[in-house]
Short mmCIF file of C-alpha atoms in Angstrom, two decimals:
data_model
loop_
_atom_site.label_atom_id
_atom_site.label_comp_id
_atom_site.label_asym_id
_atom_site.label_seq_id
_atom_site.Cartn_x
_atom_site.Cartn_y
_atom_site.Cartn_z
CA MET L 82 -10.52 -23.00 -4.45
CA SER L 83 -10.33 -23.33 -8.12
CA GLN L 84 -7.85 -20.92 -11.02
CA GLU L 85 -11.07 -21.20 -12.87
CA THR L 86 -14.06 -20.36 -9.84
CA ILE L 87 -11.67 -17.03 -9.29
CA ARG L 88 -13.03 -13.25 -10.38
CA TRP L 89 -11.18 -10.83 -9.89
CA MET L 90 -11.36 -6.94 -9.31
CA GLY L 91 -8.13 -4.91 -9.17
CA HIS L 92 -7.50 -2.12 -7.18
CA ALA L 93 -4.47 -0.13 -7.48
CA CYS L 94 -4.64 1.36 -3.59
CA SER L 95 -3.43 1.10 0.47
CA TYR L 96 -6.68 2.86 0.49
CA THR L 97 -9.33 0.20 -1.09
CA PRO L 98 -12.20 -1.05 0.72
CA LEU L 99 -10.98 -4.87 0.40
CA ALA L 100 -13.32 -6.55 2.52
CA LEU L 101 -16.45 -4.27 -0.01
CA ILE L 102 -14.88 -6.24 -2.44
CA HIS L 103 -14.16 -9.68 -1.10
CA ALA L 104 -17.97 -9.51 0.09
CA ALA L 105 -19.64 -9.18 -3.25
CA GLY L 106 -17.73 -12.50 -4.17
CA PHE L 107 -15.13 -11.18 -6.07
CA THR L 108 -10.92 -11.91 -5.47
CA PRO L 109 -9.16 -8.60 -4.68
CA TYR L 110 -5.59 -8.17 -6.90
CA ARG L 111 -3.55 -4.84 -6.56
CA VAL L 112 -1.86 -3.95 -9.55
CA LEU L 113 1.55 -2.85 -8.81
CA PRO L 114 3.97 -1.50 -10.13
CA ILE L 115 6.25 -4.15 -10.78
CA GLY L 116 7.35 -6.39 -14.33
CA ASP L 117 9.07 -5.80 -17.32
CA SER L 118 5.84 -4.46 -19.40
CA PRO L 119 7.56 -1.84 -21.71
CA ASP L 120 6.89 1.51 -21.58
CA ARG L 121 3.95 2.41 -23.19
CA ALA L 122 1.85 4.68 -20.58
CA GLY L 123 3.03 7.69 -22.07
CA GLN L 124 0.04 7.22 -25.17
CA LEU L 125 -3.22 7.99 -22.35
CA LEU L 126 -0.73 10.47 -19.82
CA HIS L 127 1.44 12.78 -19.45
CA ASP L 128 4.79 12.47 -19.16
CA ASN L 129 5.38 14.17 -16.07
CA LEU L 130 3.20 12.49 -13.93
CA CYS L 131 3.31 9.59 -11.15
CA PRO L 132 4.42 6.50 -12.18
CA HIS L 133 3.45 4.90 -10.14
CA VAL L 134 -0.29 4.89 -12.00
CA LYS L 135 1.48 5.00 -15.77
CA ARG L 136 4.01 1.65 -14.49
CA ILE L 137 0.79 0.51 -14.33
CA LEU L 138 -1.11 1.24 -16.89
CA ASP L 139 1.73 -0.09 -19.04
CA ARG L 140 0.14 -3.83 -17.64
CA ALA L 141 -2.94 -2.86 -18.56
CA MET L 142 -1.96 -2.16 -22.24
CA ASP L 143 0.40 -5.60 -22.07
CA SER L 144 -1.83 -7.60 -20.53
CA ASP L 145 0.38 -7.96 -17.84
CA LEU L 146 -2.59 -9.00 -15.67
CA PRO L 147 -4.71 -11.91 -14.57
CA ALA L 148 -8.45 -11.16 -16.30
CA LEU L 149 -10.25 -8.18 -14.11
CA GLU L 150 -13.98 -8.24 -14.09
CA GLY L 151 -13.45 -5.10 -13.71
CA MET L 152 -11.41 -1.78 -11.69
CA VAL L 153 -12.55 -0.50 -8.19
CA PHE L 154 -10.01 2.90 -7.93
CA MET L 155 -10.19 5.49 -4.92
CA ASN L 156 -9.75 9.25 -5.42
CA CYS L 157 -7.04 9.73 -3.55
CA CYS L 158 -4.55 12.41 -6.05
CA ASP L 159 -4.72 13.60 -9.66
CA ALA L 160 -2.60 11.46 -11.42
CA MET L 161 -4.80 8.23 -10.18
CA ARG L 162 -8.18 10.23 -11.05
CA ARG L 163 -5.81 10.18 -14.61
CA LEU L 164 -5.04 6.38 -14.42
CA SER L 165 -8.86 5.69 -13.80
CA ASP L 166 -9.42 8.14 -17.15
CA ALA L 167 -6.61 6.31 -19.20
CA TRP L 168 -8.01 2.64 -17.54
CA ARG L 169 -11.67 2.45 -20.36
CA VAL L 170 -9.26 3.92 -22.73
CA ALA L 171 -6.57 1.27 -22.54
CA ARG L 172 -9.45 -1.84 -22.07
CA PRO L 173 -12.58 -1.03 -22.81
CA GLU L 174 -13.62 -4.05 -22.09
CA HIS L 175 -13.19 -3.74 -17.90
CA ARG L 176 -16.47 -2.11 -15.72
CA VAL L 177 -14.75 1.23 -13.55
CA GLU L 178 -15.33 2.38 -10.24
CA LEU L 179 -14.15 5.38 -8.85
CA VAL L 180 -14.46 5.94 -5.13
CA ASP L 181 -15.07 9.11 -3.82
CA LEU L 182 -11.82 9.30 -0.03
CA PRO L 183 -11.82 12.20 1.82
CA VAL L 184 -8.86 13.12 2.96
CA ALA L 185 -9.35 13.56 6.55
CA ALA L 186 -11.51 11.39 8.82
CA GLU L 187 -13.66 13.59 10.68
CA GLU L 188 -17.21 12.41 11.49
CA SER L 189 -19.03 14.77 8.35
CA ALA L 190 -15.45 13.01 6.67
CA VAL L 191 -16.08 9.55 7.92
CA SER L 192 -20.12 9.31 7.47
CA PHE L 193 -19.46 11.08 3.55
CA PHE L 194 -16.89 8.24 2.61
CA ALA L 195 -19.57 5.93 4.35
CA GLY L 196 -22.25 7.05 2.22
CA GLU L 197 -19.30 6.34 -1.16
CA LEU L 198 -18.76 2.50 0.48
CA ILE L 199 -22.86 1.84 0.58
CA ARG L 200 -22.71 3.50 -3.57
CA LEU L 201 -19.98 1.19 -4.36
CA SER L 202 -21.30 -1.56 -3.06
CA GLY L 203 -24.70 -1.46 -4.81
CA THR L 204 -22.12 -0.97 -8.38
CA LEU L 205 -19.94 -4.77 -7.11
CA ALA L 206 -23.21 -6.41 -6.12
CA GLU L 207 -24.77 -4.82 -9.66
CA TRP L 208 -20.87 -6.23 -11.53
CA SER L 209 -21.45 -10.46 -9.47
CA GLY L 210 -24.92 -10.76 -9.65
CA LYS L 211 -24.71 -11.94 -6.33
CA SER L 212 -26.22 -9.82 -3.36
CA PHE L 213 -24.65 -9.37 0.06
CA ASN L 214 -25.12 -7.19 3.15
CA GLN L 215 -23.61 -6.27 6.65
CA THR L 216 -23.47 -9.33 8.03
CA ASP L 217 -22.02 -10.59 4.95
CA VAL L 218 -19.20 -7.47 4.04
CA SER L 219 -18.40 -7.42 8.04
CA ALA L 220 -16.75 -11.29 8.47
CA SER L 221 -14.65 -9.81 5.65
CA VAL L 222 -13.51 -7.06 7.97
CA ASP L 223 -12.85 -10.01 9.71
CA LYS L 224 -11.21 -12.16 6.87
CA PHE L 225 -8.92 -9.46 6.24
CA ASN L 226 -7.89 -8.49 10.26
CA GLU L 227 -6.97 -11.17 10.28
CA ILE L 228 -4.13 -11.52 8.01
CA ALA L 229 -3.18 -8.39 8.93
CA ILE L 230 -2.53 -9.75 12.32
CA LEU L 231 -0.68 -12.86 11.14
CA LEU L 232 1.32 -10.19 8.67
CA GLU L 233 2.13 -7.27 11.39
CA ASN L 234 3.14 -9.83 13.27
CA ILE L 235 5.67 -12.15 10.98
CA GLY L 236 6.99 -8.34 10.07
CA LYS L 237 7.42 -7.90 13.58
CA ARG L 238 10.25 -11.43 12.79
CA ALA L 239 11.40 -10.22 9.91
CA ARG L 240 12.31 -6.51 11.78
CA GLU L 241 13.75 -8.46 15.04
CA ARG L 242 16.36 -10.64 11.72
CA THR L 243 14.52 -14.37 13.29
CA LEU L 244 12.50 -15.01 9.60
CA ASP L 245 13.90 -16.75 7.76
CA GLY L 246 14.87 -14.60 4.23
CA GLY L 247 13.99 -11.82 6.26
CA GLY L 248 12.66 -8.58 4.92
CA PRO L 249 12.48 -9.24 0.71
CA ARG L 250 10.25 -12.26 1.78
CA LEU L 251 8.32 -9.93 4.41
CA GLN L 252 7.71 -7.65 0.87
CA ASP L 253 6.74 -10.84 -0.66
CA LEU L 254 4.59 -11.97 1.02
CA PHE L 255 3.16 -8.69 1.58
CA ASN L 256 2.35 -8.55 -2.51
CA GLY L 257 1.00 -12.65 -2.30
CA ALA L 258 -1.59 -10.66 0.32
CA ALA L 259 -2.42 -8.28 -2.38
CA THR L 260 -3.03 -10.80 -5.65
CA GLU L 261 -3.67 -14.43 -4.04
CA PRO L 262 -7.45 -14.86 -3.55
CA VAL L 263 -7.61 -14.61 0.52
CA ASP L 264 -7.64 -17.96 2.21
CA ARG L 265 -5.02 -19.80 0.33
CA THR L 266 -3.24 -15.54 1.53
CA VAL L 267 -4.81 -17.54 5.16
CA ASP L 268 -2.67 -20.29 4.73
CA LEU L 269 0.47 -19.42 3.68
CA LEU L 270 0.56 -17.00 6.84
CA ASN L 271 0.07 -19.71 8.91
CA SER L 272 2.32 -21.75 7.27
CA VAL L 273 4.75 -18.76 7.29
CA THR L 274 3.62 -18.09 11.14
CA ALA L 275 4.50 -22.65 12.28
CA GLU L 276 7.99 -21.66 10.50
CA PRO L 277 10.29 -22.30 13.61
CA GLU L 278 12.34 -18.67 14.11
CA LEU L 279 16.21 -18.05 12.84
CA PRO L 280 18.57 -17.45 15.69
CA GLY L 281 18.43 -14.16 16.72
CA ALA L 282 21.12 -12.69 14.46
CA GLU L 283 23.73 -9.84 15.60
CA PRO L 284 23.54 -6.73 13.87
CA ASP L 285 24.32 -6.37 10.64
CA GLY L 286 23.16 -3.00 9.40
CA VAL L 287 22.36 0.27 11.13
CA PRO L 288 19.11 -0.03 12.31
CA VAL L 289 16.30 2.91 10.05
CA TYR L 290 13.06 3.69 9.63
CA LEU L 291 11.11 3.75 5.89
CA PHE L 292 8.42 5.92 4.87
CA GLY L 293 7.10 6.92 1.58
CA ASN L 294 4.05 5.18 -0.97
CA VAL L 295 4.98 3.03 -2.63
CA LEU L 296 7.76 0.11 -2.88
CA PRO L 297 6.99 -3.44 -4.16
CA ASP L 298 9.67 -4.89 -5.16
CA PRO L 299 11.23 -7.20 -2.38
CA GLU L 300 14.09 -6.63 -4.48
CA ALA L 301 14.63 -3.15 -2.92
CA PHE L 302 14.85 -4.28 0.31
CA ALA L 303 17.49 -7.12 -0.46
CA LEU L 304 19.34 -3.49 -1.60
CA PHE L 305 18.34 -1.96 1.60
CA ARG L 306 20.14 -4.24 3.50
CA SER L 307 23.41 -4.74 1.20
CA CYS L 308 24.84 -1.23 1.75
CA GLY L 309 24.39 -2.20 5.73
CA VAL L 310 20.43 -0.74 6.29
CA HIS L 311 18.68 -2.77 8.22
CA ILE L 312 15.05 -1.93 8.08
CA ALA L 313 14.33 -1.41 11.46
CA ASP L 314 10.10 -0.95 10.76
CA ASP L 315 7.63 1.29 7.71
CA SER L 316 5.04 2.75 7.10
CA VAL L 317 4.38 2.71 2.68
CA CYS L 318 2.09 2.04 0.72
CA THR L 319 2.79 -2.16 -0.49
CA GLY L 320 3.40 -2.30 3.00
CA GLN L 321 1.26 -2.85 6.50
CA ARG L 322 -0.73 -0.16 6.70
CA ALA L 323 -2.21 -1.91 3.66
CA PHE L 324 -3.71 -4.23 5.96
CA SER L 325 -4.43 -1.72 8.91
CA PRO L 326 -7.46 -4.39 10.93
CA ILE L 327 -10.35 -2.33 10.76
CA HIS L 328 -11.51 -1.68 14.72
CA GLY L 329 -14.44 -2.40 16.28
CA ALA L 330 -17.65 -4.79 15.70
CA ASP L 331 -20.57 -3.32 15.43
CA SER L 332 -21.78 -5.09 11.93
CA ASP L 333 -24.56 -2.72 11.91
CA GLN L 334 -23.07 -0.09 11.22
CA VAL L 335 -20.30 -1.86 9.44
CA PHE L 336 -19.94 0.43 6.40
CA LEU L 337 -19.32 3.12 9.44
CA ARG L 338 -17.10 0.72 11.01
CA LEU L 339 -15.14 0.48 7.99
CA ALA L 340 -15.15 3.68 6.10
CA ARG L 341 -13.71 4.83 9.87
CA GLY L 342 -10.76 2.16 10.00
CA LEU L 343 -10.22 2.90 6.46
CA LEU L 344 -9.69 7.05 7.45
CA GLU L 345 -7.97 6.38 10.13
CA HIS L 346 -5.42 3.87 8.78
CA PRO L 347 -1.33 5.11 9.00
CA ARG L 348 -1.26 7.58 6.92
CA CYS L 349 0.10 8.23 3.49
CA ALA L 350 0.41 11.86 2.58
CA ARG L 351 -2.14 12.72 0.37
CA THR L 352 -4.68 12.59 4.03
CA PHE L 353 -3.99 14.83 6.96
CA ASP L 354 -5.50 15.81 10.33
CA PRO L 355 -7.17 18.97 9.33
CA SER L 356 -6.77 20.34 13.28
CA ARG L 357 -3.51 19.19 13.17
CA PRO L 358 -1.65 19.48 9.08
CA GLY L 359 1.38 19.07 10.46
CA LYS L 360 1.06 16.08 12.23
CA ILE L 361 2.34 13.32 9.45
CA ALA L 362 6.30 14.94 10.38
CA GLU L 363 4.85 13.76 14.63
CA ASP L 364 4.44 10.38 13.90
CA VAL L 365 7.15 9.59 11.21
CA LEU L 366 9.81 11.34 14.26
CA ALA L 367 7.53 9.52 17.21
CA GLU L 368 7.29 6.48 14.96
CA ALA L 369 11.35 6.11 14.31
CA ARG L 370 12.13 7.30 17.76
CA ALA L 371 10.22 3.41 19.07
CA CYS L 372 11.77 1.23 16.60
CA HIS L 373 15.07 3.07 17.66
CA ALA L 374 16.29 4.24 14.88
CA LYS L 375 19.66 6.01 13.77
CA GLY L 376 18.04 7.18 10.83
CA VAL L 377 14.91 8.22 8.28
CA ILE L 378 15.30 6.72 4.75
CA ALA L 379 12.43 8.31 3.03
CA TYR L 380 11.11 7.02 -0.95
CA THR L 381 9.14 8.34 -2.81
CA ILE L 382 8.28 8.50 -6.71
CA LYS L 383 8.23 11.10 -8.58
CA PHE L 384 6.32 13.87 -8.97
CA CYS L 385 3.86 12.76 -5.61
CA ASP L 386 2.79 15.99 -5.16
CA PRO L 387 1.00 14.67 -1.79
CA TYR L 388 4.49 14.26 0.22
CA MET L 389 6.54 16.74 -1.80
CA SER L 390 4.08 19.11 -0.72
CA ARG L 391 4.58 17.27 3.81
CA LEU L 392 8.75 16.69 3.32
CA PRO L 393 9.87 19.69 4.48
CA ALA L 394 7.53 19.79 7.44
CA ILE L 395 9.03 16.37 7.96
CA ARG L 396 12.35 17.35 7.40
CA ASN L 397 12.43 20.20 9.90
CA VAL L 398 10.60 17.87 12.98
CA LEU L 399 13.52 15.22 12.69
CA ARG L 400 16.62 17.91 12.36
CA GLU L 401 15.45 19.59 15.28
CA ALA L 402 14.91 15.62 17.42
CA GLY L 403 19.00 15.66 15.70
CA LEU L 404 17.56 12.09 13.30
CA PRO L 405 19.66 12.06 9.37
CA LEU L 406 16.54 11.29 6.94
CA LEU L 407 17.38 10.85 3.37
CA LEU L 408 15.15 10.63 0.80
CA LEU L 409 15.37 8.97 -2.25
CA GLU L 410 12.79 10.22 -4.88
CA GLY L 411 12.55 6.91 -8.48
CA ASP L 412 10.14 5.28 -10.29
CA CYS L 413 9.02 1.76 -9.04
CA THR L 414 12.18 0.45 -11.01
CA MET L 415 14.70 -1.24 -9.59
CA ARG L 416 16.75 0.69 -11.84
CA SER L 417 16.66 3.99 -10.15
CA MET L 418 16.20 2.25 -6.90
CA GLY L 419 20.10 0.68 -7.45
CA GLN L 420 21.64 4.08 -8.77
CA GLN L 421 20.64 5.73 -6.08
CA LYS L 422 23.04 2.32 -3.78
CA THR L 423 26.30 4.83 -2.61
CA ARG L 424 23.99 7.59 -1.39
CA ILE L 425 22.24 5.53 1.26
CA GLU L 426 25.67 3.55 1.51
CA ALA L 427 26.92 6.66 2.45
CA PHE L 428 23.95 7.11 5.13
CA ALA L 429 23.85 4.63 6.15
CA GLU L 430 28.65 5.02 6.85
CA MET L 431 27.81 8.33 8.06
CA LEU L 432 24.96 6.11 10.89
CA ARG L 433 27.41 4.13 12.57
#
């Protein structure tokens, strides 16, 4: 695919239906909170708002983006809603769509979300000038499933220390999969998969489970390694959580399949099970134990209300299980991560 033929459609959340955007003829482009754009979002958003959305808006105001034809926002939190409002002011030439996202995965929520996806498909078809059907959507789901499985296998190699470049390179691949054309991503991931595995290295760090929201900078994973921490597994919005396979194969019900698959993704703190509101704490403990972690690191963005509300329960469950927890709070910059270096080193030393 030549650069001239790429039609970019922006998004900013791991719950975005990438397959729908792809089926409409667009290349999904996740606007990651990275880069050196100057801090200008304060002109449109309150200072005490999530740094994730402010960094994304900084990039929009700095024109640090490809030629997007529009943005698809998921109504996942109040900060993201405010970002969709601000985007209309910062980039008035862009089409903007806000898709309601349920907080649960009950059947009624799945049905509602499927209706939202059908509405979005009509909008995308109008924007692209290309009609597409459920078979096209199903084919795109299969394509993103292929990417998810390739990334999962490469991630396994990173955790086993047999991937050249380790965790930082894995994160670089996640970022590329979120911003590059689908076929180009598949080719790259297949080439990485075909690389010979490194001999299994001796453990060079304390195994730790990492969870949180957005941590897209590969340097953050290099920092963990330099502090004596080995990320044995993780669940963050800019990692495998953004590329979980969509299960099922009934192309006649593809919108329901896509809705259910997205809502049943490994959950961030804004989505929960109403019958078991503390399940996220149980999930963190189970995943930490499954990867034989000696401790848990939570990385959250400042002013993230969903995570702030869930962390006490997570802390209690981990304390009862005897697993130490280190909470890191940042603003999507390596400057803030670097300030945590001593705490991470001390945490690793305590776990040895």
